[in-house]
mmCIF file of C-alpha atoms in Angstrom:
data_model
loop_
_atom_site.group_PDB
_atom_site.id
_atom_site.type_symbol
_atom_site.label_atom_id
_atom_site.label_comp_id
_atom_site.label_asym_id
_atom_site.label_seq_id
_atom_site.Cartn_x
_atom_site.Cartn_y
_atom_site.Cartn_z
ATOM 1 C CA MET M 24 -0.093 -0.064 0.447
ATOM 2 C CA ALA M 25 2.959 2.311 1.069
ATOM 3 C CA ILE M 26 4.502 1.536 -2.595
ATOM 4 C CA HIS M 27 0.817 2.334 -3.955
ATOM 5 C CA ARG M 28 0.751 5.571 -2.443
ATOM 6 C CA ARG M 29 4.101 6.958 -3.313
ATOM 7 C CA THR M 30 3.492 5.815 -7.066
ATOM 8 C CA LEU M 31 0.891 7.999 -7.439
ATOM 9 C CA ALA M 32 2.016 10.622 -5.019
ATOM 10 C CA LEU M 33 5.104 10.528 -7.605
ATOM 11 C CA LEU M 34 2.585 10.544 -10.447
ATOM 12 C CA ALA M 35 0.380 13.613 -9.442
ATOM 13 C CA THR M 36 3.844 15.665 -8.714
ATOM 14 C CA ALA M 37 4.627 14.786 -12.759
ATOM 15 C CA LEU M 38 1.292 16.263 -13.676
ATOM 16 C CA VAL M 39 1.291 19.244 -11.751
ATOM 17 C CA LEU M 40 4.476 20.258 -12.059
ATOM 18 C CA PRO M 41 3.832 20.428 -16.253
ATOM 19 C CA CYS M 42 1.562 23.209 -15.232
ATOM 20 C CA ALA M 43 3.296 25.022 -12.832
ATOM 21 C CA ALA M 44 6.160 25.896 -15.385
ATOM 22 C CA LEU M 45 2.977 27.242 -17.507
ATOM 23 C CA ALA M 46 1.933 29.160 -15.517
ATOM 24 C CA GLN M 47 5.449 30.527 -13.904
ATOM 25 C CA THR M 48 6.155 30.770 -17.879
ATOM 26 C CA ALA M 49 2.959 32.930 -18.434
ATOM 27 C CA ALA M 50 2.658 34.882 -14.801
ATOM 28 C CA SER M 51 6.852 35.954 -16.446
ATOM 29 C CA TRP M 52 6.518 36.380 -20.080
ATOM 30 C CA PRO M 53 8.216 37.743 -21.819
ATOM 31 C CA SER M 54 11.365 36.969 -19.752
ATOM 32 C CA LYS M 55 13.915 37.662 -22.356
ATOM 33 C CA PRO M 56 13.602 39.932 -26.318
ATOM 34 C CA VAL M 57 10.932 38.326 -28.430
ATOM 35 C CA LYS M 58 12.012 37.728 -32.290
ATOM 36 C CA TRP M 59 9.335 39.411 -34.086
ATOM 37 C CA VAL M 60 9.956 37.729 -37.443
ATOM 38 C CA VAL M 61 9.315 39.976 -40.469
ATOM 39 C CA PRO M 62 8.598 37.415 -43.896
ATOM 40 C CA PHE M 63 9.125 40.108 -46.297
ATOM 41 C CA PRO M 64 11.626 42.994 -46.345
ATOM 42 C CA PRO M 65 12.345 45.957 -44.978
ATOM 43 C CA GLY M 66 10.493 49.536 -45.883
ATOM 44 C CA GLY M 67 6.600 47.619 -47.052
ATOM 45 C CA ALA M 68 3.830 48.567 -44.681
ATOM 46 C CA MET M 69 4.094 44.853 -43.050
ATOM 47 C CA ASP M 70 7.609 46.125 -42.226
ATOM 48 C CA VAL M 71 6.453 49.466 -41.019
ATOM 49 C CA ILE M 72 3.108 48.193 -39.301
ATOM 50 C CA ALA M 73 5.480 46.052 -37.449
ATOM 51 C CA ARG M 74 8.640 47.752 -36.130
ATOM 52 C CA THR M 75 5.924 50.756 -35.316
ATOM 53 C CA LEU M 76 3.404 48.487 -32.933
ATOM 54 C CA GLY M 77 7.399 46.348 -31.563
ATOM 55 C CA GLU M 78 8.111 50.380 -30.002
ATOM 56 C CA ARG M 79 4.918 50.482 -28.390
ATOM 57 C CA LEU M 80 5.176 46.402 -26.959
ATOM 58 C CA THR M 81 8.764 46.671 -25.875
ATOM 59 C CA GLN M 82 7.526 50.621 -24.037
ATOM 60 C CA ASP M 83 4.439 48.305 -21.955
ATOM 61 C CA LEU M 84 5.460 44.785 -21.843
ATOM 62 C CA GLY M 85 9.464 44.944 -20.638
ATOM 63 C CA GLN M 86 11.433 43.748 -23.041
ATOM 64 C CA PRO M 87 12.571 44.552 -26.238
ATOM 65 C CA PHE M 88 10.805 43.044 -29.557
ATOM 66 C CA VAL M 89 13.255 43.069 -32.213
ATOM 67 C CA ILE M 90 12.371 42.790 -35.380
ATOM 68 C CA GLU M 91 13.754 40.335 -37.539
ATOM 69 C CA ASN M 92 13.508 40.421 -41.556
ATOM 70 C CA ARG M 93 13.319 36.664 -42.847
ATOM 71 C CA PRO M 94 11.895 37.440 -47.030
ATOM 72 C CA GLY M 95 11.617 34.813 -49.417
ATOM 73 C CA ALA M 96 9.317 32.434 -50.938
ATOM 74 C CA GLY M 97 6.154 34.708 -50.875
ATOM 75 C CA GLY M 98 6.872 34.647 -47.080
ATOM 76 C CA ASN M 99 7.248 30.894 -46.831
ATOM 77 C CA ILE M 100 11.041 31.310 -45.914
ATOM 78 C CA GLY M 101 9.703 33.641 -42.352
ATOM 79 C CA ALA M 102 6.612 30.775 -41.717
ATOM 80 C CA ASP M 103 8.320 27.726 -42.048
ATOM 81 C CA PHE M 104 11.120 29.146 -39.420
ATOM 82 C CA VAL M 105 8.369 30.088 -37.298
ATOM 83 C CA ALA M 106 6.758 27.239 -37.127
ATOM 84 C CA LYS M 107 9.941 25.725 -35.378
ATOM 85 C CA GLN M 108 11.006 27.927 -32.761
ATOM 86 C CA PRO M 109 9.780 27.365 -29.051
ATOM 87 C CA ALA M 110 6.058 27.740 -28.362
ATOM 88 C CA ASP M 111 7.225 29.934 -25.362
ATOM 89 C CA GLY M 112 5.836 33.471 -26.340
ATOM 90 C CA HIS M 113 9.566 35.227 -27.785
ATOM 91 C CA THR M 114 8.603 34.335 -31.687
ATOM 92 C CA ILE M 115 6.386 35.922 -33.730
ATOM 93 C CA MET M 116 5.071 36.941 -37.055
ATOM 94 C CA ILE M 117 3.500 39.012 -38.650
ATOM 95 C CA THR M 118 1.857 37.780 -41.269
ATOM 96 C CA SER M 119 -0.477 39.000 -44.393
ATOM 97 C CA ILE M 120 -3.173 37.438 -47.016
ATOM 98 C CA GLY M 121 0.348 34.879 -48.126
ATOM 99 C CA MET M 122 -1.050 32.508 -45.067
ATOM 100 C CA ALA M 123 -4.274 32.467 -46.851
ATOM 101 C CA THR M 124 -3.096 31.751 -50.522
ATOM 102 C CA ASN M 125 -0.085 30.086 -49.940
ATOM 103 C CA LYS M 126 -1.226 26.759 -49.424
ATOM 104 C CA ALA M 127 -3.129 27.091 -53.215
ATOM 105 C CA LEU M 128 -0.238 28.606 -54.612
ATOM 106 C CA TYR M 129 2.757 25.905 -53.392
ATOM 107 C CA ALA M 130 2.751 22.801 -54.709
ATOM 108 C CA LYS M 131 4.279 21.986 -51.446
ATOM 109 C CA LEU M 132 4.376 23.936 -48.035
ATOM 110 C CA ASN M 133 6.981 23.209 -44.883
ATOM 111 C CA TYR M 134 4.590 25.011 -42.730
ATOM 112 C CA ASP M 135 0.590 24.311 -42.336
ATOM 113 C CA PRO M 136 -0.884 27.547 -41.751
ATOM 114 C CA VAL M 137 -3.704 26.544 -39.590
ATOM 115 C CA LYS M 138 -1.976 23.551 -37.066
ATOM 116 C CA ASP M 139 1.572 25.092 -36.611
ATOM 117 C CA PHE M 140 0.608 27.855 -35.373
ATOM 118 C CA THR M 141 -1.291 29.872 -32.891
ATOM 119 C CA PRO M 142 -3.250 32.888 -34.170
ATOM 120 C CA VAL M 143 -3.012 36.341 -31.607
ATOM 121 C CA SER M 144 -4.790 39.603 -33.109
ATOM 122 C CA LEU M 145 -5.393 40.768 -36.677
ATOM 123 C CA LEU M 146 -3.763 43.820 -37.041
ATOM 124 C CA ALA M 147 -4.569 46.489 -40.076
ATOM 125 C CA VAL M 148 -5.875 46.309 -43.034
ATOM 126 C CA VAL M 149 -4.169 48.187 -46.380
ATOM 127 C CA PRO M 150 -6.477 48.519 -48.935
ATOM 128 C CA ASN M 151 -5.175 47.742 -52.688
ATOM 129 C CA VAL M 152 -5.968 50.632 -54.768
ATOM 130 C CA LEU M 153 -7.117 50.439 -58.698
ATOM 131 C CA VAL M 154 -4.733 53.223 -60.690
ATOM 132 C CA VAL M 155 -4.283 54.689 -64.197
ATOM 133 C CA ASN M 156 -2.248 56.488 -65.522
ATOM 134 C CA ALA M 157 -3.497 60.266 -65.110
ATOM 135 C CA ALA M 158 -1.751 61.702 -68.337
ATOM 136 C CA ARG M 159 -1.951 58.697 -71.045
ATOM 137 C CA SER M 160 -4.782 57.106 -69.887
ATOM 138 C CA ALA M 161 -8.942 57.552 -71.705
ATOM 139 C CA ASP M 162 -9.871 55.533 -68.980
ATOM 140 C CA LYS M 163 -11.157 58.208 -66.035
ATOM 141 C CA SER M 164 -13.997 55.813 -63.702
ATOM 142 C CA VAL M 165 -14.309 52.135 -63.378
ATOM 143 C CA LYS M 166 -17.281 51.831 -65.553
ATOM 144 C CA ASP M 167 -14.791 53.309 -67.964
ATOM 145 C CA VAL M 168 -12.235 50.579 -67.523
ATOM 146 C CA LEU M 169 -15.661 48.435 -67.733
ATOM 147 C CA ALA M 170 -16.051 49.170 -71.124
ATOM 148 C CA HIS M 171 -12.862 49.645 -72.994
ATOM 149 C CA ALA M 172 -11.723 45.805 -71.656
ATOM 150 C CA ARG M 173 -15.484 44.726 -72.903
ATOM 151 C CA ARG M 174 -14.470 46.743 -76.049
ATOM 152 C CA ALA M 175 -11.524 45.077 -76.357
ATOM 153 C CA PRO M 176 -11.318 41.542 -75.161
ATOM 154 C CA GLY M 177 -7.587 40.275 -74.254
ATOM 155 C CA LYS M 178 -6.321 43.868 -74.846
ATOM 156 C CA LEU M 179 -6.007 46.146 -71.647
ATOM 157 C CA THR M 180 -2.917 45.001 -69.333
ATOM 158 C CA TYR M 181 -2.694 44.800 -65.459
ATOM 159 C CA ALA M 182 0.745 45.504 -64.075
ATOM 160 C CA SER M 183 1.006 43.368 -60.555
ATOM 161 C CA ALA M 184 4.165 42.873 -58.106
ATOM 162 C CA GLY M 185 4.235 38.623 -59.191
ATOM 163 C CA ASN M 186 2.049 35.681 -59.488
ATOM 164 C CA GLY M 187 -0.010 35.635 -56.207
ATOM 165 C CA THR M 188 0.366 38.679 -54.577
ATOM 166 C CA SER M 189 -2.514 40.844 -53.295
ATOM 167 C CA ILE M 190 -2.233 43.134 -56.085
ATOM 168 C CA HIS M 191 -2.566 40.178 -58.836
ATOM 169 C CA LEU M 192 -5.416 38.500 -56.635
ATOM 170 C CA ALA M 193 -7.302 41.591 -57.061
ATOM 171 C CA GLY M 194 -7.231 42.356 -60.719
ATOM 172 C CA GLU M 195 -7.947 38.292 -61.173
ATOM 173 C CA VAL M 196 -11.331 39.668 -58.731
ATOM 174 C CA PHE M 197 -11.913 41.678 -60.332
ATOM 175 C CA ALA M 198 -11.680 40.093 -64.364
ATOM 176 C CA SER M 199 -14.005 36.995 -62.490
ATOM 177 C CA MET M 200 -16.448 38.972 -60.872
ATOM 178 C CA ALA M 201 -16.732 41.606 -63.424
ATOM 179 C CA GLN M 202 -16.324 38.855 -66.370
ATOM 180 C CA LEU M 203 -13.529 40.348 -67.945
ATOM 181 C CA GLN M 204 -10.266 39.349 -70.418
ATOM 182 C CA LEU M 205 -7.559 41.079 -69.100
ATOM 183 C CA LEU M 206 -3.626 41.169 -69.731
ATOM 184 C CA HIS M 207 -2.018 40.073 -66.905
ATOM 185 C CA ILE M 208 1.796 41.338 -66.751
ATOM 186 C CA PRO M 209 3.857 39.969 -63.506
ATOM 187 C CA TYR M 210 6.658 41.874 -62.423
ATOM 188 C CA LYS M 211 8.879 41.477 -59.711
ATOM 189 C CA GLY M 212 7.624 43.228 -56.750
ATOM 190 C CA SER M 213 5.780 46.182 -56.874
ATOM 191 C CA GLY M 214 8.798 49.231 -57.808
ATOM 192 C CA PRO M 215 9.185 48.053 -61.324
ATOM 193 C CA ALA M 216 5.486 47.356 -62.182
ATOM 194 C CA VAL M 217 4.421 51.142 -60.651
ATOM 195 C CA THR M 218 8.055 52.819 -62.577
ATOM 196 C CA ASP M 219 5.808 51.581 -65.818
ATOM 197 C CA MET M 220 2.718 51.677 -64.872
ATOM 198 C CA LEU M 221 4.159 55.618 -64.822
ATOM 199 C CA GLY M 222 5.561 55.019 -67.889
ATOM 200 C CA GLY M 223 2.441 54.193 -69.651
ATOM 201 C CA GLN M 224 4.095 50.384 -70.571
ATOM 202 C CA VAL M 225 0.858 49.256 -69.297
ATOM 203 C CA ASP M 226 -2.539 50.249 -68.674
ATOM 204 C CA LEU M 227 -4.149 49.359 -64.768
ATOM 205 C CA MET M 228 -2.743 48.420 -61.535
ATOM 206 C CA PHE M 229 -4.326 47.246 -58.555
ATOM 207 C CA ASP M 230 -1.429 48.941 -56.679
ATOM 208 C CA SER M 231 -1.803 49.177 -53.068
ATOM 209 C CA ILE M 232 -2.057 52.623 -51.017
ATOM 210 C CA THR M 233 1.428 52.235 -49.281
ATOM 211 C CA SER M 234 3.075 52.647 -52.695
ATOM 212 C CA ALA M 235 0.926 54.305 -55.443
ATOM 213 C CA ARG M 236 -0.805 57.580 -52.765
ATOM 214 C CA PRO M 237 2.303 58.969 -53.539
ATOM 215 C CA HIS M 238 1.997 59.020 -57.017
ATOM 216 C CA ILE M 239 -1.722 59.831 -56.438
ATOM 217 C CA GLN M 240 -0.590 63.061 -54.665
ATOM 218 C CA SER M 241 1.894 63.906 -57.288
ATOM 219 C CA GLY M 242 -0.857 63.825 -60.037
ATOM 220 C CA LYS M 243 0.501 61.059 -62.018
ATOM 221 C CA LEU M 244 -1.688 58.105 -61.248
ATOM 222 C CA LEU M 245 -5.971 58.661 -61.351
ATOM 223 C CA ALA M 246 -7.470 56.200 -58.349
ATOM 224 C CA LEU M 247 -10.651 54.569 -59.676
ATOM 225 C CA GLY M 248 -11.351 53.122 -56.353
ATOM 226 C CA VAL M 249 -10.318 51.176 -53.235
ATOM 227 C CA THR M 250 -10.822 47.185 -53.036
ATOM 228 C CA SER M 251 -11.680 47.151 -49.497
ATOM 229 C CA ALA M 252 -15.470 47.145 -48.589
ATOM 230 C CA ARG M 253 -15.234 50.017 -47.086
ATOM 231 C CA ARG M 254 -13.690 53.673 -48.160
ATOM 232 C CA SER M 255 -10.155 54.266 -47.098
ATOM 233 C CA SER M 256 -9.164 57.381 -44.361
ATOM 234 C CA ALA M 257 -5.700 57.629 -46.593
ATOM 235 C CA LEU M 258 -8.014 58.085 -50.095
ATOM 236 C CA PRO M 259 -11.101 59.281 -48.312
ATOM 237 C CA ASP M 260 -12.468 60.539 -51.881
ATOM 238 C CA VAL M 261 -11.733 57.497 -54.403
ATOM 239 C CA PRO M 262 -15.154 55.579 -54.367
ATOM 240 C CA THR M 263 -15.279 51.776 -53.700
ATOM 241 C CA MET M 264 -14.905 48.985 -56.026
ATOM 242 C CA ALA M 265 -18.530 47.889 -55.395
ATOM 243 C CA GLU M 266 -19.706 51.718 -55.394
ATOM 244 C CA ALA M 267 -17.587 52.158 -58.829
ATOM 245 C CA GLY M 268 -19.472 49.575 -60.180
ATOM 246 C CA VAL M 269 -18.504 46.244 -59.279
ATOM 247 C CA PRO M 270 -21.014 45.447 -56.621
ATOM 248 C CA GLY M 271 -19.683 42.904 -54.089
ATOM 249 C CA TYR M 272 -16.371 43.478 -54.836
ATOM 250 C CA GLU M 273 -14.261 43.007 -52.184
ATOM 251 C CA VAL M 274 -10.796 42.115 -51.144
ATOM 252 C CA SER M 275 -8.820 43.468 -47.629
ATOM 253 C CA PRO M 276 -5.089 42.677 -48.024
ATOM 254 C CA TRP M 277 -4.449 42.100 -44.415
ATOM 255 C CA PHE M 278 -1.825 41.742 -41.772
ATOM 256 C CA ALA M 279 -2.551 39.447 -38.336
ATOM 257 C CA VAL M 280 0.197 38.335 -35.711
ATOM 258 C CA PHE M 281 0.633 34.341 -35.748
ATOM 259 C CA ALA M 282 3.071 32.845 -33.175
ATOM 260 C CA PRO M 283 4.081 29.029 -33.091
ATOM 261 C CA ALA M 284 1.334 25.904 -32.241
ATOM 262 C CA GLY M 285 0.981 25.452 -28.644
ATOM 263 C CA THR M 286 1.908 28.975 -27.265
ATOM 264 C CA PRO M 287 0.491 29.319 -23.724
ATOM 265 C CA ALA M 288 -2.656 30.372 -24.104
ATOM 266 C CA ASP M 289 -2.287 33.546 -21.000
ATOM 267 C CA VAL M 290 0.862 34.481 -23.431
ATOM 268 C CA VAL M 291 -0.971 34.867 -26.056
ATOM 269 C CA ALA M 292 -4.287 36.636 -24.436
ATOM 270 C CA LYS M 293 -1.119 38.782 -22.366
ATOM 271 C CA LEU M 294 -0.095 39.777 -26.067
ATOM 272 C CA ASN M 295 -3.579 40.906 -27.785
ATOM 273 C CA LYS M 296 -3.504 42.502 -25.216
ATOM 274 C CA SER M 297 -0.963 44.449 -25.824
ATOM 275 C CA LEU M 298 -0.663 44.666 -28.974
ATOM 276 C CA ILE M 299 -4.931 46.048 -29.160
ATOM 277 C CA ALA M 300 -3.490 48.924 -26.964
ATOM 278 C CA ALA M 301 -0.168 50.058 -29.457
ATOM 279 C CA MET M 302 -2.919 50.167 -31.624
ATOM 280 C CA ARG M 303 -5.194 52.453 -29.674
ATOM 281 C CA GLN M 304 -2.554 55.013 -29.279
ATOM 282 C CA PRO M 305 -2.695 57.934 -31.639
ATOM 283 C CA GLU M 306 0.838 57.631 -32.517
ATOM 284 C CA THR M 307 0.401 54.873 -34.149
ATOM 285 C CA LEU M 308 -2.223 55.612 -35.572
ATOM 286 C CA LYS M 309 -0.854 58.220 -36.946
ATOM 287 C CA LYS M 310 2.192 56.314 -38.234
ATOM 288 C CA LEU M 311 -0.171 53.425 -39.448
ATOM 289 C CA GLU M 312 -1.769 56.041 -42.048
ATOM 290 C CA SER M 313 0.724 57.546 -43.366
ATOM 291 C CA VAL M 314 0.865 53.966 -45.040
ATOM 292 C CA GLY M 315 -2.804 53.166 -45.971
ATOM 293 C CA ALA M 316 -3.290 50.705 -42.608
ATOM 294 C CA GLU M 317 -6.433 50.901 -41.148
ATOM 295 C CA PRO M 318 -6.555 49.541 -38.369
ATOM 296 C CA ILE M 319 -8.594 46.382 -36.858
ATOM 297 C CA GLY M 320 -7.863 44.730 -33.884
ATOM 298 C CA SER M 321 -9.382 41.415 -33.701
ATOM 299 C CA THR M 322 -9.675 38.123 -30.347
ATOM 300 C CA PRO M 323 -6.717 35.101 -31.402
ATOM 301 C CA GLN M 324 -10.294 33.074 -32.253
ATOM 302 C CA ALA M 325 -11.586 35.916 -34.243
ATOM 303 C CA LEU M 326 -8.602 35.650 -36.011
ATOM 304 C CA ALA M 327 -8.821 31.959 -36.287
ATOM 305 C CA GLU M 328 -11.991 32.312 -37.727
ATOM 306 C CA HIS M 329 -10.871 35.115 -40.409
ATOM 307 C CA LEU M 330 -8.044 32.142 -41.578
ATOM 308 C CA ASN M 331 -10.328 29.327 -42.301
ATOM 309 C CA LYS M 332 -13.058 31.428 -44.712
ATOM 310 C CA GLU M 333 -9.730 33.080 -46.163
ATOM 311 C CA LEU M 334 -8.055 30.019 -47.157
ATOM 312 C CA VAL M 335 -11.405 28.688 -48.192
ATOM 313 C CA ARG M 336 -11.851 31.864 -50.506
ATOM 314 C CA TRP M 337 -8.840 32.016 -51.879
ATOM 315 C CA GLY M 338 -8.361 28.443 -52.535
ATOM 316 C CA ALA M 339 -11.957 28.476 -54.728
ATOM 317 C CA LEU M 340 -10.147 31.574 -56.843
ATOM 318 C CA ILE M 341 -6.595 30.114 -57.093
ATOM 319 C CA LYS M 342 -8.493 26.803 -58.285
ATOM 320 C CA ASP M 343 -11.277 28.622 -60.623
ATOM 321 C CA ARG M 344 -9.158 30.949 -62.195
ATOM 322 C CA ASP M 345 -5.683 28.339 -62.788
ATOM 323 C CA ILE M 346 -3.504 31.067 -61.193
ATOM 324 C CA ARG M 347 -0.013 29.438 -61.025
ATOM 325 C CA LEU M 348 3.620 30.647 -60.415
ATOM 326 C CA ASP M 349 6.497 31.602 -62.390
#
């Protein structure tokens, strides 16, 4: 009987210790610098959002949030790295709509966007905007573009930052919903695509507001419609695509935070609370507005539901439009 009681006691201790360790981890988190992986190069909207929020989190939580850019393969290199890190809250990732599209775009991924990550919070939406060359294009509205495309099927060209990017997918949704034949011209990044837009080599582009707005403000590009469901505060006078002639159109490139699967729920809750508080700060709002970002903030569960819906939506579109990577 003594042996039996001792065995039970040891088992009880073995069960209690992991729980105690987990609670201790959550209570003391972060206990060291937090690595915040940005799976794209510095300078874009994603990088700006991470660095802006990282400064606020550093002040709020008492440990540095260190931005680490790990670009490549449409965000897959950074995502694969984060998926394999310890689930202790000391490595997190900002990601985008690619979290929902890459599963359909790539024949093989080294990670699963649902099983290998813990959702933390939606952060923001940065809409795309349909633009034309203000000096060279005769199309001055979305309805003009629709009429032009129907007069000349397959002749109207639209630029993108590459196959499978949100800029490309926004064009595919447009063509699909309006039943148009457009000629897609993929570039290696938004920069060279915009250069050719300004030079008149391509007709249209659903560029990110972040990179398009300076050229819109200078008068070189004409904004015809934003892709989000609501007008953008960055371009309040520009109608949505739905308002401008394509009812039901909506493409809202989003940014969100994920941690490795198994990250303790109370660590996630603490990070979520700090992120949402950071997004409400006037300085943060001003910085996000500068890149055309519309702050959101959400519960982890809301992000999980959003990701699942996006996986279904984009998986179906990519299959239906036979979108393939270069």
